[in-house]
């Protein structure tokens, strides 16, 4: 091969090889973006069978999420209303199961929530409760009542000093004037005489299977984020 041809090939080949090696340098490799998210999404496409025990786990998760939201909103609401107008103003707000945010979350979970007690303020909420199921906030009662309905229960514990203003000892924690207001609104009231740390009753939830199954899917596939506290009224 003539010398000028060799020189020409060298002039073409050497820059080409240099570019190829340069393109392969580690500091110039473009990594896949959002690889963690892509991995989670790929896992979410995988078909997973939900077993009966999974649905029971999801019932507890869903019940804990809904009741914790309701309890947090109740504490915040009562603190605000007691500061604004005392027991006379706060009395109407001690029903977290009726809050819009609680009802909205219940709709997501296909759950209906009630608060019950053996010594209720409203006689319509009087329900016999087993003593072994009322250990302060450590016990959960989870059952499958039918193919489509699940049951959740946990104790309601008086663990906030503010609650004594309406549920403590009359004459000590509750003033005579405030108790007169309570009796006016709830003539058959039994919900006084409680102490800090004592179980006052229980949350009871009825949950539909589609909501329980969807919650299990959201939790296990990392699609559920902690429910953010909504703005108050």
mmCIF file with all atom_site columns, C-alpha atoms in Angstrom:
data_model
loop_
_atom_site.group_PDB
_atom_site.id
_atom_site.type_symbol
_atom_site.label_atom_id
_atom_site.label_alt_id
_atom_site.label_comp_id
_atom_site.label_asym_id
_atom_site.label_entity_id
_atom_site.label_seq_id
_atom_site.pdbx_PDB_ins_code
_atom_site.Cartn_x
_atom_site.Cartn_y
_atom_site.Cartn_z
_atom_site.occupancy
_atom_site.B_iso_or_equiv
_atom_site.pdbx_formal_charge
_atom_site.auth_seq_id
_atom_site.auth_comp_id
_atom_site.auth_asym_id
_atom_site.auth_atom_id
_atom_site.pdbx_PDB_model_num
ATOM 1   C CA . UNK A 1 1   ? 0.000   0.000   0.000  1.00 0.00 ? 1   UNK A CA 1
ATOM 2   C CA . UNK A 1 2   ? 1.431   3.410   -0.907 1.00 0.00 ? 2   UNK A CA 1
ATOM 3   C CA . UNK A 1 3   ? 2.799   5.469   1.975  1.00 0.00 ? 3   UNK A CA 1
ATOM 4   C CA . UNK A 1 4   ? 0.400   8.390   1.395  1.00 0.00 ? 4   UNK A CA 1
ATOM 5   C CA . UNK A 1 5   ? -2.600  6.020   1.765  1.00 0.00 ? 5   UNK A CA 1
ATOM 6   C CA . UNK A 1 6   ? -1.251  4.715   5.109  1.00 0.00 ? 6   UNK A CA 1
ATOM 7   C CA . UNK A 1 7   ? -0.797  8.262   6.326  1.00 0.00 ? 7   UNK A CA 1
ATOM 8   C CA . UNK A 1 8   ? -4.375  9.139   5.287  1.00 0.00 ? 8   UNK A CA 1
ATOM 9   C CA . UNK A 1 9   ? -5.844  6.109   7.088  1.00 0.00 ? 9   UNK A CA 1
ATOM 10  C CA . UNK A 1 10  ? -3.918  6.969   10.240 1.00 0.00 ? 10  UNK A CA 1
ATOM 11  C CA . UNK A 1 11  ? -5.179  10.532  10.151 1.00 0.00 ? 11  UNK A CA 1
ATOM 12  C CA . UNK A 1 12  ? -8.815  9.254   9.935  1.00 0.00 ? 12  UNK A CA 1
ATOM 13  C CA . UNK A 1 13  ? -8.568  6.250   12.277 1.00 0.00 ? 13  UNK A CA 1
ATOM 14  C CA . UNK A 1 14  ? -6.703  7.793   15.203 1.00 0.00 ? 14  UNK A CA 1
ATOM 15  C CA . UNK A 1 15  ? -9.215  10.611  15.906 1.00 0.00 ? 15  UNK A CA 1
ATOM 16  C CA . UNK A 1 16  ? -12.095 8.162   15.513 1.00 0.00 ? 16  UNK A CA 1
ATOM 17  C CA . UNK A 1 17  ? -10.594 5.762   18.067 1.00 0.00 ? 17  UNK A CA 1
ATOM 18  C CA . UNK A 1 18  ? -9.847  8.652   20.432 1.00 0.00 ? 18  UNK A CA 1
ATOM 19  C CA . UNK A 1 19  ? -13.485 9.750   20.296 1.00 0.00 ? 19  UNK A CA 1
ATOM 20  C CA . UNK A 1 20  ? -14.675 6.212   20.935 1.00 0.00 ? 20  UNK A CA 1
ATOM 21  C CA . UNK A 1 21  ? -12.449 5.816   24.013 1.00 0.00 ? 21  UNK A CA 1
ATOM 22  C CA . UNK A 1 22  ? -13.433 9.269   25.252 1.00 0.00 ? 22  UNK A CA 1
ATOM 23  C CA . UNK A 1 23  ? -17.138 8.399   24.985 1.00 0.00 ? 23  UNK A CA 1
ATOM 24  C CA . UNK A 1 24  ? -16.572 5.392   27.257 1.00 0.00 ? 24  UNK A CA 1
ATOM 25  C CA . UNK A 1 25  ? -14.869 7.249   30.095 1.00 0.00 ? 25  UNK A CA 1
ATOM 26  C CA . UNK A 1 26  ? -16.747 6.622   33.377 1.00 0.00 ? 26  UNK A CA 1
ATOM 27  C CA . UNK A 1 27  ? -17.249 10.323  34.073 1.00 0.00 ? 27  UNK A CA 1
ATOM 28  C CA . UNK A 1 28  ? -19.132 10.677  30.811 1.00 0.00 ? 28  UNK A CA 1
ATOM 29  C CA . UNK A 1 29  ? -21.584 7.766   31.266 1.00 0.00 ? 29  UNK A CA 1
ATOM 30  C CA . UNK A 1 30  ? -25.186 9.019   31.594 1.00 0.00 ? 30  UNK A CA 1
ATOM 31  C CA . UNK A 1 31  ? -26.965 7.066   34.311 1.00 0.00 ? 31  UNK A CA 1
ATOM 32  C CA . UNK A 1 32  ? -30.647 6.156   34.159 1.00 0.00 ? 32  UNK A CA 1
ATOM 33  C CA . UNK A 1 33  ? -32.709 8.850   35.863 1.00 0.00 ? 33  UNK A CA 1
ATOM 34  C CA . UNK A 1 34  ? -35.347 8.022   38.535 1.00 0.00 ? 34  UNK A CA 1
ATOM 35  C CA . UNK A 1 35  ? -34.210 4.401   38.671 1.00 0.00 ? 35  UNK A CA 1
ATOM 36  C CA . UNK A 1 36  ? -35.740 3.935   42.143 1.00 0.00 ? 36  UNK A CA 1
ATOM 37  C CA . UNK A 1 37  ? -39.125 5.180   40.989 1.00 0.00 ? 37  UNK A CA 1
ATOM 38  C CA . UNK A 1 38  ? -38.948 3.066   37.848 1.00 0.00 ? 38  UNK A CA 1
ATOM 39  C CA . UNK A 1 39  ? -38.150 0.012   39.972 1.00 0.00 ? 39  UNK A CA 1
ATOM 40  C CA . UNK A 1 40  ? -41.171 0.625   42.201 1.00 0.00 ? 40  UNK A CA 1
ATOM 41  C CA . UNK A 1 41  ? -43.441 1.144   39.197 1.00 0.00 ? 41  UNK A CA 1
ATOM 42  C CA . UNK A 1 42  ? -42.154 -2.071  37.608 1.00 0.00 ? 42  UNK A CA 1
ATOM 43  C CA . UNK A 1 43  ? -42.904 -3.929  40.848 1.00 0.00 ? 43  UNK A CA 1
ATOM 44  C CA . UNK A 1 44  ? -46.394 -2.438  40.898 1.00 0.00 ? 44  UNK A CA 1
ATOM 45  C CA . UNK A 1 45  ? -47.166 -4.074  37.552 1.00 0.00 ? 45  UNK A CA 1
ATOM 46  C CA . UNK A 1 46  ? -46.457 -7.470  39.061 1.00 0.00 ? 46  UNK A CA 1
ATOM 47  C CA . UNK A 1 47  ? -49.627 -9.404  39.869 1.00 0.00 ? 47  UNK A CA 1
ATOM 48  C CA . UNK A 1 48  ? -49.833 -10.156 43.591 1.00 0.00 ? 48  UNK A CA 1
ATOM 49  C CA . UNK A 1 49  ? -52.398 -12.368 45.238 1.00 0.00 ? 49  UNK A CA 1
ATOM 50  C CA . UNK A 1 50  ? -54.014 -10.959 48.396 1.00 0.00 ? 50  UNK A CA 1
ATOM 51  C CA . UNK A 1 51  ? -54.452 -13.647 51.020 1.00 0.00 ? 51  UNK A CA 1
ATOM 52  C CA . UNK A 1 52  ? -57.072 -13.599 53.838 1.00 0.00 ? 52  UNK A CA 1
ATOM 53  C CA . UNK A 1 53  ? -54.386 -12.809 56.423 1.00 0.00 ? 53  UNK A CA 1
ATOM 54  C CA . UNK A 1 54  ? -53.278 -9.853  54.266 1.00 0.00 ? 54  UNK A CA 1
ATOM 55  C CA . UNK A 1 55  ? -56.790 -8.426  54.415 1.00 0.00 ? 55  UNK A CA 1
ATOM 56  C CA . UNK A 1 56  ? -56.786 -8.712  58.207 1.00 0.00 ? 56  UNK A CA 1
ATOM 57  C CA . UNK A 1 57  ? -53.449 -6.868  58.348 1.00 0.00 ? 57  UNK A CA 1
ATOM 58  C CA . UNK A 1 58  ? -54.872 -4.191  56.060 1.00 0.00 ? 58  UNK A CA 1
ATOM 59  C CA . UNK A 1 59  ? -57.951 -3.870  58.283 1.00 0.00 ? 59  UNK A CA 1
ATOM 60  C CA . UNK A 1 60  ? -55.708 -2.969  61.205 1.00 0.00 ? 60  UNK A CA 1
ATOM 61  C CA . UNK A 1 61  ? -53.649 -0.546  59.114 1.00 0.00 ? 61  UNK A CA 1
ATOM 62  C CA . UNK A 1 62  ? -56.772 1.165   57.795 1.00 0.00 ? 62  UNK A CA 1
ATOM 63  C CA . UNK A 1 63  ? -58.418 1.326   61.212 1.00 0.00 ? 63  UNK A CA 1
ATOM 64  C CA . UNK A 1 64  ? -55.305 2.760   62.839 1.00 0.00 ? 64  UNK A CA 1
ATOM 65  C CA . UNK A 1 65  ? -54.956 5.372   60.090 1.00 0.00 ? 65  UNK A CA 1
ATOM 66  C CA . UNK A 1 66  ? -58.560 6.550   60.313 1.00 0.00 ? 66  UNK A CA 1
ATOM 67  C CA . UNK A 1 67  ? -58.813 6.637   64.119 1.00 0.00 ? 67  UNK A CA 1
ATOM 68  C CA . UNK A 1 68  ? -55.415 8.294   64.550 1.00 0.00 ? 68  UNK A CA 1
ATOM 69  C CA . UNK A 1 69  ? -56.510 11.005  62.120 1.00 0.00 ? 69  UNK A CA 1
ATOM 70  C CA . UNK A 1 70  ? -59.771 11.488  64.020 1.00 0.00 ? 70  UNK A CA 1
ATOM 71  C CA . UNK A 1 71  ? -58.037 11.624  67.417 1.00 0.00 ? 71  UNK A CA 1
ATOM 72  C CA . UNK A 1 72  ? -55.447 14.141  66.204 1.00 0.00 ? 72  UNK A CA 1
ATOM 73  C CA . UNK A 1 73  ? -58.126 16.402  64.747 1.00 0.00 ? 73  UNK A CA 1
ATOM 74  C CA . UNK A 1 74  ? -60.171 16.120  67.941 1.00 0.00 ? 74  UNK A CA 1
ATOM 75  C CA . UNK A 1 75  ? -57.262 17.230  70.141 1.00 0.00 ? 75  UNK A CA 1
ATOM 76  C CA . UNK A 1 76  ? -56.496 20.192  67.909 1.00 0.00 ? 76  UNK A CA 1
ATOM 77  C CA . UNK A 1 77  ? -60.135 21.196  67.616 1.00 0.00 ? 77  UNK A CA 1
ATOM 78  C CA . UNK A 1 78  ? -60.898 20.988  71.338 1.00 0.00 ? 78  UNK A CA 1
ATOM 79  C CA . UNK A 1 79  ? -57.760 22.953  72.245 1.00 0.00 ? 79  UNK A CA 1
ATOM 80  C CA . UNK A 1 80  ? -58.845 25.715  69.872 1.00 0.00 ? 80  UNK A CA 1
ATOM 81  C CA . UNK A 1 81  ? -62.492 25.795  70.942 1.00 0.00 ? 81  UNK A CA 1
ATOM 82  C CA . UNK A 1 82  ? -61.777 25.609  74.681 1.00 0.00 ? 82  UNK A CA 1
ATOM 83  C CA . UNK A 1 83  ? -59.435 28.570  74.285 1.00 0.00 ? 83  UNK A CA 1
ATOM 84  C CA . UNK A 1 84  ? -62.088 30.513  72.385 1.00 0.00 ? 84  UNK A CA 1
ATOM 85  C CA . UNK A 1 85  ? -65.120 29.847  74.558 1.00 0.00 ? 85  UNK A CA 1
ATOM 86  C CA . UNK A 1 86  ? -64.557 27.156  77.165 1.00 0.00 ? 86  UNK A CA 1
ATOM 87  C CA . UNK A 1 87  ? -66.709 24.041  77.558 1.00 0.00 ? 87  UNK A CA 1
ATOM 88  C CA . UNK A 1 88  ? -69.806 25.867  76.325 1.00 0.00 ? 88  UNK A CA 1
ATOM 89  C CA . UNK A 1 89  ? -68.190 26.267  72.908 1.00 0.00 ? 89  UNK A CA 1
ATOM 90  C CA . UNK A 1 90  ? -66.156 23.033  72.763 1.00 0.00 ? 90  UNK A CA 1
ATOM 91  C CA . UNK A 1 91  ? -69.009 20.700  73.684 1.00 0.00 ? 91  UNK A CA 1
ATOM 92  C CA . UNK A 1 92  ? -70.436 20.694  70.160 1.00 0.00 ? 92  UNK A CA 1
ATOM 93  C CA . UNK A 1 93  ? -67.086 19.643  68.660 1.00 0.00 ? 93  UNK A CA 1
ATOM 94  C CA . UNK A 1 94  ? -66.467 16.471  70.688 1.00 0.00 ? 94  UNK A CA 1
ATOM 95  C CA . UNK A 1 95  ? -67.702 14.243  67.866 1.00 0.00 ? 95  UNK A CA 1
ATOM 96  C CA . UNK A 1 96  ? -64.703 13.519  65.600 1.00 0.00 ? 96  UNK A CA 1
ATOM 97  C CA . UNK A 1 97  ? -66.575 10.786  63.716 1.00 0.00 ? 97  UNK A CA 1
ATOM 98  C CA . UNK A 1 98  ? -68.694 13.584  62.189 1.00 0.00 ? 98  UNK A CA 1
ATOM 99  C CA . UNK A 1 99  ? -65.760 15.719  60.981 1.00 0.00 ? 99  UNK A CA 1
ATOM 100 C CA . UNK A 1 100 ? -65.650 16.196  57.230 1.00 0.00 ? 100 UNK A CA 1
ATOM 101 C CA . UNK A 1 101 ? -62.008 15.109  56.970 1.00 0.00 ? 101 UNK A CA 1
ATOM 102 C CA . UNK A 1 102 ? -62.724 11.901  58.902 1.00 0.00 ? 102 UNK A CA 1
ATOM 103 C CA . UNK A 1 103 ? -65.749 11.145  56.729 1.00 0.00 ? 103 UNK A CA 1
ATOM 104 C CA . UNK A 1 104 ? -63.651 11.785  53.611 1.00 0.00 ? 104 UNK A CA 1
ATOM 105 C CA . UNK A 1 105 ? -60.937 9.359   54.702 1.00 0.00 ? 105 UNK A CA 1
ATOM 106 C CA . UNK A 1 106 ? -63.625 6.849   55.621 1.00 0.00 ? 106 UNK A CA 1
ATOM 107 C CA . UNK A 1 107 ? -64.900 7.117   52.055 1.00 0.00 ? 107 UNK A CA 1
ATOM 108 C CA . UNK A 1 108 ? -61.426 6.296   50.703 1.00 0.00 ? 108 UNK A CA 1
ATOM 109 C CA . UNK A 1 109 ? -61.145 3.262   53.003 1.00 0.00 ? 109 UNK A CA 1
ATOM 110 C CA . UNK A 1 110 ? -64.806 2.213   52.529 1.00 0.00 ? 110 UNK A CA 1
ATOM 111 C CA . UNK A 1 111 ? -65.169 2.448   56.322 1.00 0.00 ? 111 UNK A CA 1
ATOM 112 C CA . UNK A 1 112 ? -67.874 3.631   58.713 1.00 0.00 ? 112 UNK A CA 1
ATOM 113 C CA . UNK A 1 113 ? -66.665 4.753   62.161 1.00 0.00 ? 113 UNK A CA 1
ATOM 114 C CA . UNK A 1 114 ? -68.459 4.946   65.508 1.00 0.00 ? 114 UNK A CA 1
ATOM 115 C CA . UNK A 1 115 ? -67.392 5.672   69.072 1.00 0.00 ? 115 UNK A CA 1
ATOM 116 C CA . UNK A 1 116 ? -69.049 3.515   71.728 1.00 0.00 ? 116 UNK A CA 1
ATOM 117 C CA . UNK A 1 117 ? -68.838 3.171   75.511 1.00 0.00 ? 117 UNK A CA 1
ATOM 118 C CA . UNK A 1 118 ? -70.401 1.419   78.468 1.00 0.00 ? 118 UNK A CA 1
ATOM 119 C CA . UNK A 1 119 ? -70.704 4.846   80.110 1.00 0.00 ? 119 UNK A CA 1
ATOM 120 C CA . UNK A 1 120 ? -71.505 7.143   77.196 1.00 0.00 ? 120 UNK A CA 1
ATOM 121 C CA . UNK A 1 121 ? -72.534 10.772  77.055 1.00 0.00 ? 121 UNK A CA 1
ATOM 122 C CA . UNK A 1 122 ? -75.199 9.910   74.500 1.00 0.00 ? 122 UNK A CA 1
ATOM 123 C CA . UNK A 1 123 ? -77.219 6.772   75.421 1.00 0.00 ? 123 UNK A CA 1
ATOM 124 C CA . UNK A 1 124 ? -77.413 5.873   71.715 1.00 0.00 ? 124 UNK A CA 1
ATOM 125 C CA . UNK A 1 125 ? -73.691 5.026   71.906 1.00 0.00 ? 125 UNK A CA 1
ATOM 126 C CA . UNK A 1 126 ? -73.970 2.577   74.804 1.00 0.00 ? 126 UNK A CA 1
ATOM 127 C CA . UNK A 1 127 ? -72.475 -0.818  73.927 1.00 0.00 ? 127 UNK A CA 1
ATOM 128 C CA . UNK A 1 128 ? -71.183 -3.603  76.195 1.00 0.00 ? 128 UNK A CA 1
ATOM 129 C CA . UNK A 1 129 ? -67.405 -3.994  75.868 1.00 0.00 ? 129 UNK A CA 1
ATOM 130 C CA . UNK A 1 130 ? -65.154 -6.854  76.952 1.00 0.00 ? 130 UNK A CA 1
ATOM 131 C CA . UNK A 1 131 ? -62.679 -5.898  79.691 1.00 0.00 ? 131 UNK A CA 1
ATOM 132 C CA . UNK A 1 132 ? -59.832 -7.788  77.971 1.00 0.00 ? 132 UNK A CA 1
ATOM 133 C CA . UNK A 1 133 ? -60.341 -5.641  74.861 1.00 0.00 ? 133 UNK A CA 1
ATOM 134 C CA . UNK A 1 134 ? -60.092 -2.359  76.775 1.00 0.00 ? 134 UNK A CA 1
ATOM 135 C CA . UNK A 1 135 ? -56.442 -2.378  77.876 1.00 0.00 ? 135 UNK A CA 1
ATOM 136 C CA . UNK A 1 136 ? -55.287 1.214   77.251 1.00 0.00 ? 136 UNK A CA 1
ATOM 137 C CA . UNK A 1 137 ? -54.453 1.537   73.552 1.00 0.00 ? 137 UNK A CA 1
ATOM 138 C CA . UNK A 1 138 ? -52.572 -1.746  73.261 1.00 0.00 ? 138 UNK A CA 1
ATOM 139 C CA . UNK A 1 139 ? -55.337 -4.020  72.001 1.00 0.00 ? 139 UNK A CA 1
ATOM 140 C CA . UNK A 1 140 ? -56.864 -4.235  68.559 1.00 0.00 ? 140 UNK A CA 1
ATOM 141 C CA . UNK A 1 141 ? -59.861 -6.434  67.795 1.00 0.00 ? 141 UNK A CA 1
ATOM 142 C CA . UNK A 1 142 ? -59.882 -7.443  64.134 1.00 0.00 ? 142 UNK A CA 1
ATOM 143 C CA . UNK A 1 143 ? -62.521 -9.750  62.651 1.00 0.00 ? 143 UNK A CA 1
ATOM 144 C CA . UNK A 1 144 ? -63.927 -10.748 59.311 1.00 0.00 ? 144 UNK A CA 1
ATOM 145 C CA . UNK A 1 145 ? -67.684 -10.631 59.818 1.00 0.00 ? 145 UNK A CA 1
ATOM 146 C CA . UNK A 1 146 ? -68.533 -11.885 56.337 1.00 0.00 ? 146 UNK A CA 1
ATOM 147 C CA . UNK A 1 147 ? -67.005 -12.276 52.896 1.00 0.00 ? 147 UNK A CA 1
ATOM 148 C CA . UNK A 1 148 ? -67.406 -8.544  52.291 1.00 0.00 ? 148 UNK A CA 1
ATOM 149 C CA . UNK A 1 149 ? -67.244 -6.910  55.742 1.00 0.00 ? 149 UNK A CA 1
ATOM 150 C CA . UNK A 1 150 ? -64.398 -6.501  58.247 1.00 0.00 ? 150 UNK A CA 1
ATOM 151 C CA . UNK A 1 151 ? -64.531 -5.208  61.832 1.00 0.00 ? 151 UNK A CA 1
ATOM 152 C CA . UNK A 1 152 ? -61.964 -3.097  63.682 1.00 0.00 ? 152 UNK A CA 1
ATOM 153 C CA . UNK A 1 153 ? -61.956 -1.965  67.304 1.00 0.00 ? 153 UNK A CA 1
ATOM 154 C CA . UNK A 1 154 ? -59.468 -0.207  69.562 1.00 0.00 ? 154 UNK A CA 1
ATOM 155 C CA . UNK A 1 155 ? -59.819 1.450   72.981 1.00 0.00 ? 155 UNK A CA 1
ATOM 156 C CA . UNK A 1 156 ? -60.297 5.200   73.375 1.00 0.00 ? 156 UNK A CA 1
ATOM 157 C CA . UNK A 1 157 ? -57.972 6.316   76.155 1.00 0.00 ? 157 UNK A CA 1
ATOM 158 C CA . UNK A 1 158 ? -58.219 9.588   78.052 1.00 0.00 ? 158 UNK A CA 1
ATOM 159 C CA . UNK A 1 159 ? -54.626 10.733  77.589 1.00 0.00 ? 159 UNK A CA 1
ATOM 160 C CA . UNK A 1 160 ? -55.108 14.478  77.213 1.00 0.00 ? 160 UNK A CA 1
ATOM 161 C CA . UNK A 1 161 ? -55.486 16.806  80.202 1.00 0.00 ? 161 UNK A CA 1
ATOM 162 C CA . UNK A 1 162 ? -57.992 18.893  78.244 1.00 0.00 ? 162 UNK A CA 1
ATOM 163 C CA . UNK A 1 163 ? -60.440 15.974  78.142 1.00 0.00 ? 163 UNK A CA 1
ATOM 164 C CA . UNK A 1 164 ? -60.803 16.113  81.919 1.00 0.00 ? 164 UNK A CA 1
ATOM 165 C CA . UNK A 1 165 ? -62.627 19.443  81.510 1.00 0.00 ? 165 UNK A CA 1
ATOM 166 C CA . UNK A 1 166 ? -65.634 17.449  80.259 1.00 0.00 ? 166 UNK A CA 1
ATOM 167 C CA . UNK A 1 167 ? -64.939 13.864  81.378 1.00 0.00 ? 167 UNK A CA 1
ATOM 168 C CA . UNK A 1 168 ? -63.100 14.194  84.689 1.00 0.00 ? 168 UNK A CA 1
ATOM 169 C CA . UNK A 1 169 ? -64.478 14.430  88.224 1.00 0.00 ? 169 UNK A CA 1
ATOM 170 C CA . UNK A 1 170 ? -67.366 16.851  88.727 1.00 0.00 ? 170 UNK A CA 1
ATOM 171 C CA . UNK A 1 171 ? -66.408 19.554  91.220 1.00 0.00 ? 171 UNK A CA 1
ATOM 172 C CA . UNK A 1 172 ? -62.700 18.935  90.699 1.00 0.00 ? 172 UNK A CA 1
ATOM 173 C CA . UNK A 1 173 ? -61.963 18.811  86.973 1.00 0.00 ? 173 UNK A CA 1
ATOM 174 C CA . UNK A 1 174 ? -65.421 19.936  85.801 1.00 0.00 ? 174 UNK A CA 1
ATOM 175 C CA . UNK A 1 175 ? -66.960 23.078  87.245 1.00 0.00 ? 175 UNK A CA 1
ATOM 176 C CA . UNK A 1 176 ? -70.588 23.038  88.395 1.00 0.00 ? 176 UNK A CA 1
ATOM 177 C CA . UNK A 1 177 ? -71.504 25.555  85.688 1.00 0.00 ? 177 UNK A CA 1
ATOM 178 C CA . UNK A 1 178 ? -69.877 23.479  82.949 1.00 0.00 ? 178 UNK A CA 1
ATOM 179 C CA . UNK A 1 179 ? -71.525 20.279  84.160 1.00 0.00 ? 179 UNK A CA 1
ATOM 180 C CA . UNK A 1 180 ? -74.896 22.023  84.091 1.00 0.00 ? 180 UNK A CA 1
ATOM 181 C CA . UNK A 1 181 ? -74.272 22.761  80.396 1.00 0.00 ? 181 UNK A CA 1
ATOM 182 C CA . UNK A 1 182 ? -73.332 19.131  79.759 1.00 0.00 ? 182 UNK A CA 1
ATOM 183 C CA . UNK A 1 183 ? -76.470 17.853  81.521 1.00 0.00 ? 183 UNK A CA 1
ATOM 184 C CA . UNK A 1 184 ? -78.602 20.302  79.587 1.00 0.00 ? 184 UNK A CA 1
ATOM 185 C CA . UNK A 1 185 ? -77.334 18.882  76.290 1.00 0.00 ? 185 UNK A CA 1
ATOM 186 C CA . UNK A 1 186 ? -77.037 15.268  77.482 1.00 0.00 ? 186 UNK A CA 1
ATOM 187 C CA . UNK A 1 187 ? -79.555 14.644  80.295 1.00 0.00 ? 187 UNK A CA 1
ATOM 188 C CA . UNK A 1 188 ? -78.542 10.954  80.586 1.00 0.00 ? 188 UNK A CA 1
ATOM 189 C CA . UNK A 1 189 ? -74.799 11.646  80.654 1.00 0.00 ? 189 UNK A CA 1
ATOM 190 C CA . UNK A 1 190 ? -72.604 8.951   82.230 1.00 0.00 ? 190 UNK A CA 1
ATOM 191 C CA . UNK A 1 191 ? -69.245 10.031  80.782 1.00 0.00 ? 191 UNK A CA 1
ATOM 192 C CA . UNK A 1 192 ? -67.669 11.664  83.853 1.00 0.00 ? 192 UNK A CA 1
ATOM 193 C CA . UNK A 1 193 ? -65.374 10.471  86.627 1.00 0.00 ? 193 UNK A CA 1
ATOM 194 C CA . UNK A 1 194 ? -62.599 9.323   84.308 1.00 0.00 ? 194 UNK A CA 1
ATOM 195 C CA . UNK A 1 195 ? -58.879 9.653   85.071 1.00 0.00 ? 195 UNK A CA 1
ATOM 196 C CA . UNK A 1 196 ? -55.851 10.128  82.824 1.00 0.00 ? 196 UNK A CA 1
ATOM 197 C CA . UNK A 1 197 ? -54.773 6.863   81.211 1.00 0.00 ? 197 UNK A CA 1
ATOM 198 C CA . UNK A 1 198 ? -58.184 5.236   81.596 1.00 0.00 ? 198 UNK A CA 1
ATOM 199 C CA . UNK A 1 199 ? -60.090 3.672   78.695 1.00 0.00 ? 199 UNK A CA 1
ATOM 200 C CA . UNK A 1 200 ? -63.358 5.541   78.133 1.00 0.00 ? 200 UNK A CA 1
ATOM 201 C CA . UNK A 1 201 ? -64.753 3.412   75.345 1.00 0.00 ? 201 UNK A CA 1
ATOM 202 C CA . UNK A 1 202 ? -63.771 2.208   71.901 1.00 0.00 ? 202 UNK A CA 1
ATOM 203 C CA . UNK A 1 203 ? -63.606 3.087   68.253 1.00 0.00 ? 203 UNK A CA 1
ATOM 204 C CA . UNK A 1 204 ? -65.532 0.562   66.168 1.00 0.00 ? 204 UNK A CA 1
ATOM 205 C CA . UNK A 1 205 ? -65.217 0.475   62.379 1.00 0.00 ? 205 UNK A CA 1
ATOM 206 C CA . UNK A 1 206 ? -67.028 -1.492  59.717 1.00 0.00 ? 206 UNK A CA 1
ATOM 207 C CA . UNK A 1 207 ? -64.898 -1.780  56.566 1.00 0.00 ? 207 UNK A CA 1
ATOM 208 C CA . UNK A 1 208 ? -65.856 -3.094  53.132 1.00 0.00 ? 208 UNK A CA 1
ATOM 209 C CA . UNK A 1 209 ? -63.569 -5.626  51.421 1.00 0.00 ? 209 UNK A CA 1
ATOM 210 C CA . UNK A 1 210 ? -62.803 -3.452  48.334 1.00 0.00 ? 210 UNK A CA 1
ATOM 211 C CA . UNK A 1 211 ? -61.518 -0.635  50.543 1.00 0.00 ? 211 UNK A CA 1
ATOM 212 C CA . UNK A 1 212 ? -59.448 -3.013  52.674 1.00 0.00 ? 212 UNK A CA 1
ATOM 213 C CA . UNK A 1 213 ? -57.935 -4.675  49.593 1.00 0.00 ? 213 UNK A CA 1
ATOM 214 C CA . UNK A 1 214 ? -57.102 -1.332  47.997 1.00 0.00 ? 214 UNK A CA 1
ATOM 215 C CA . UNK A 1 215 ? -55.449 -0.123  51.197 1.00 0.00 ? 215 UNK A CA 1
ATOM 216 C CA . UNK A 1 216 ? -53.332 -3.287  51.360 1.00 0.00 ? 216 UNK A CA 1
ATOM 217 C CA . UNK A 1 217 ? -52.234 -2.639  47.781 1.00 0.00 ? 217 UNK A CA 1
ATOM 218 C CA . UNK A 1 218 ? -51.350 0.993   48.477 1.00 0.00 ? 218 UNK A CA 1
ATOM 219 C CA . UNK A 1 219 ? -49.380 0.138   51.611 1.00 0.00 ? 219 UNK A CA 1
ATOM 220 C CA . UNK A 1 220 ? -47.436 -2.830  50.247 1.00 0.00 ? 220 UNK A CA 1
ATOM 221 C CA . UNK A 1 221 ? -46.704 -1.165  46.912 1.00 0.00 ? 221 UNK A CA 1
ATOM 222 C CA . UNK A 1 222 ? -45.479 2.013   48.622 1.00 0.00 ? 222 UNK A CA 1
ATOM 223 C CA . UNK A 1 223 ? -48.268 4.146   47.202 1.00 0.00 ? 223 UNK A CA 1
ATOM 224 C CA . UNK A 1 224 ? -49.693 5.200   50.587 1.00 0.00 ? 224 UNK A CA 1
ATOM 225 C CA . UNK A 1 225 ? -48.250 8.296   52.244 1.00 0.00 ? 225 UNK A CA 1
ATOM 226 C CA . UNK A 1 226 ? -49.128 9.395   55.775 1.00 0.00 ? 226 UNK A CA 1
ATOM 227 C CA . UNK A 1 227 ? -52.464 11.143  55.725 1.00 0.00 ? 227 UNK A CA 1
ATOM 228 C CA . UNK A 1 228 ? -51.763 14.862  56.102 1.00 0.00 ? 228 UNK A CA 1
ATOM 229 C CA . UNK A 1 229 ? -53.778 16.713  58.689 1.00 0.00 ? 229 UNK A CA 1
ATOM 230 C CA . UNK A 1 230 ? -56.278 18.962  56.875 1.00 0.00 ? 230 UNK A CA 1
ATOM 231 C CA . UNK A 1 231 ? -56.793 22.572  57.798 1.00 0.00 ? 231 UNK A CA 1
ATOM 232 C CA . UNK A 1 232 ? -59.345 23.074  60.532 1.00 0.00 ? 232 UNK A CA 1
ATOM 233 C CA . UNK A 1 233 ? -62.614 24.596  59.361 1.00 0.00 ? 233 UNK A CA 1
#
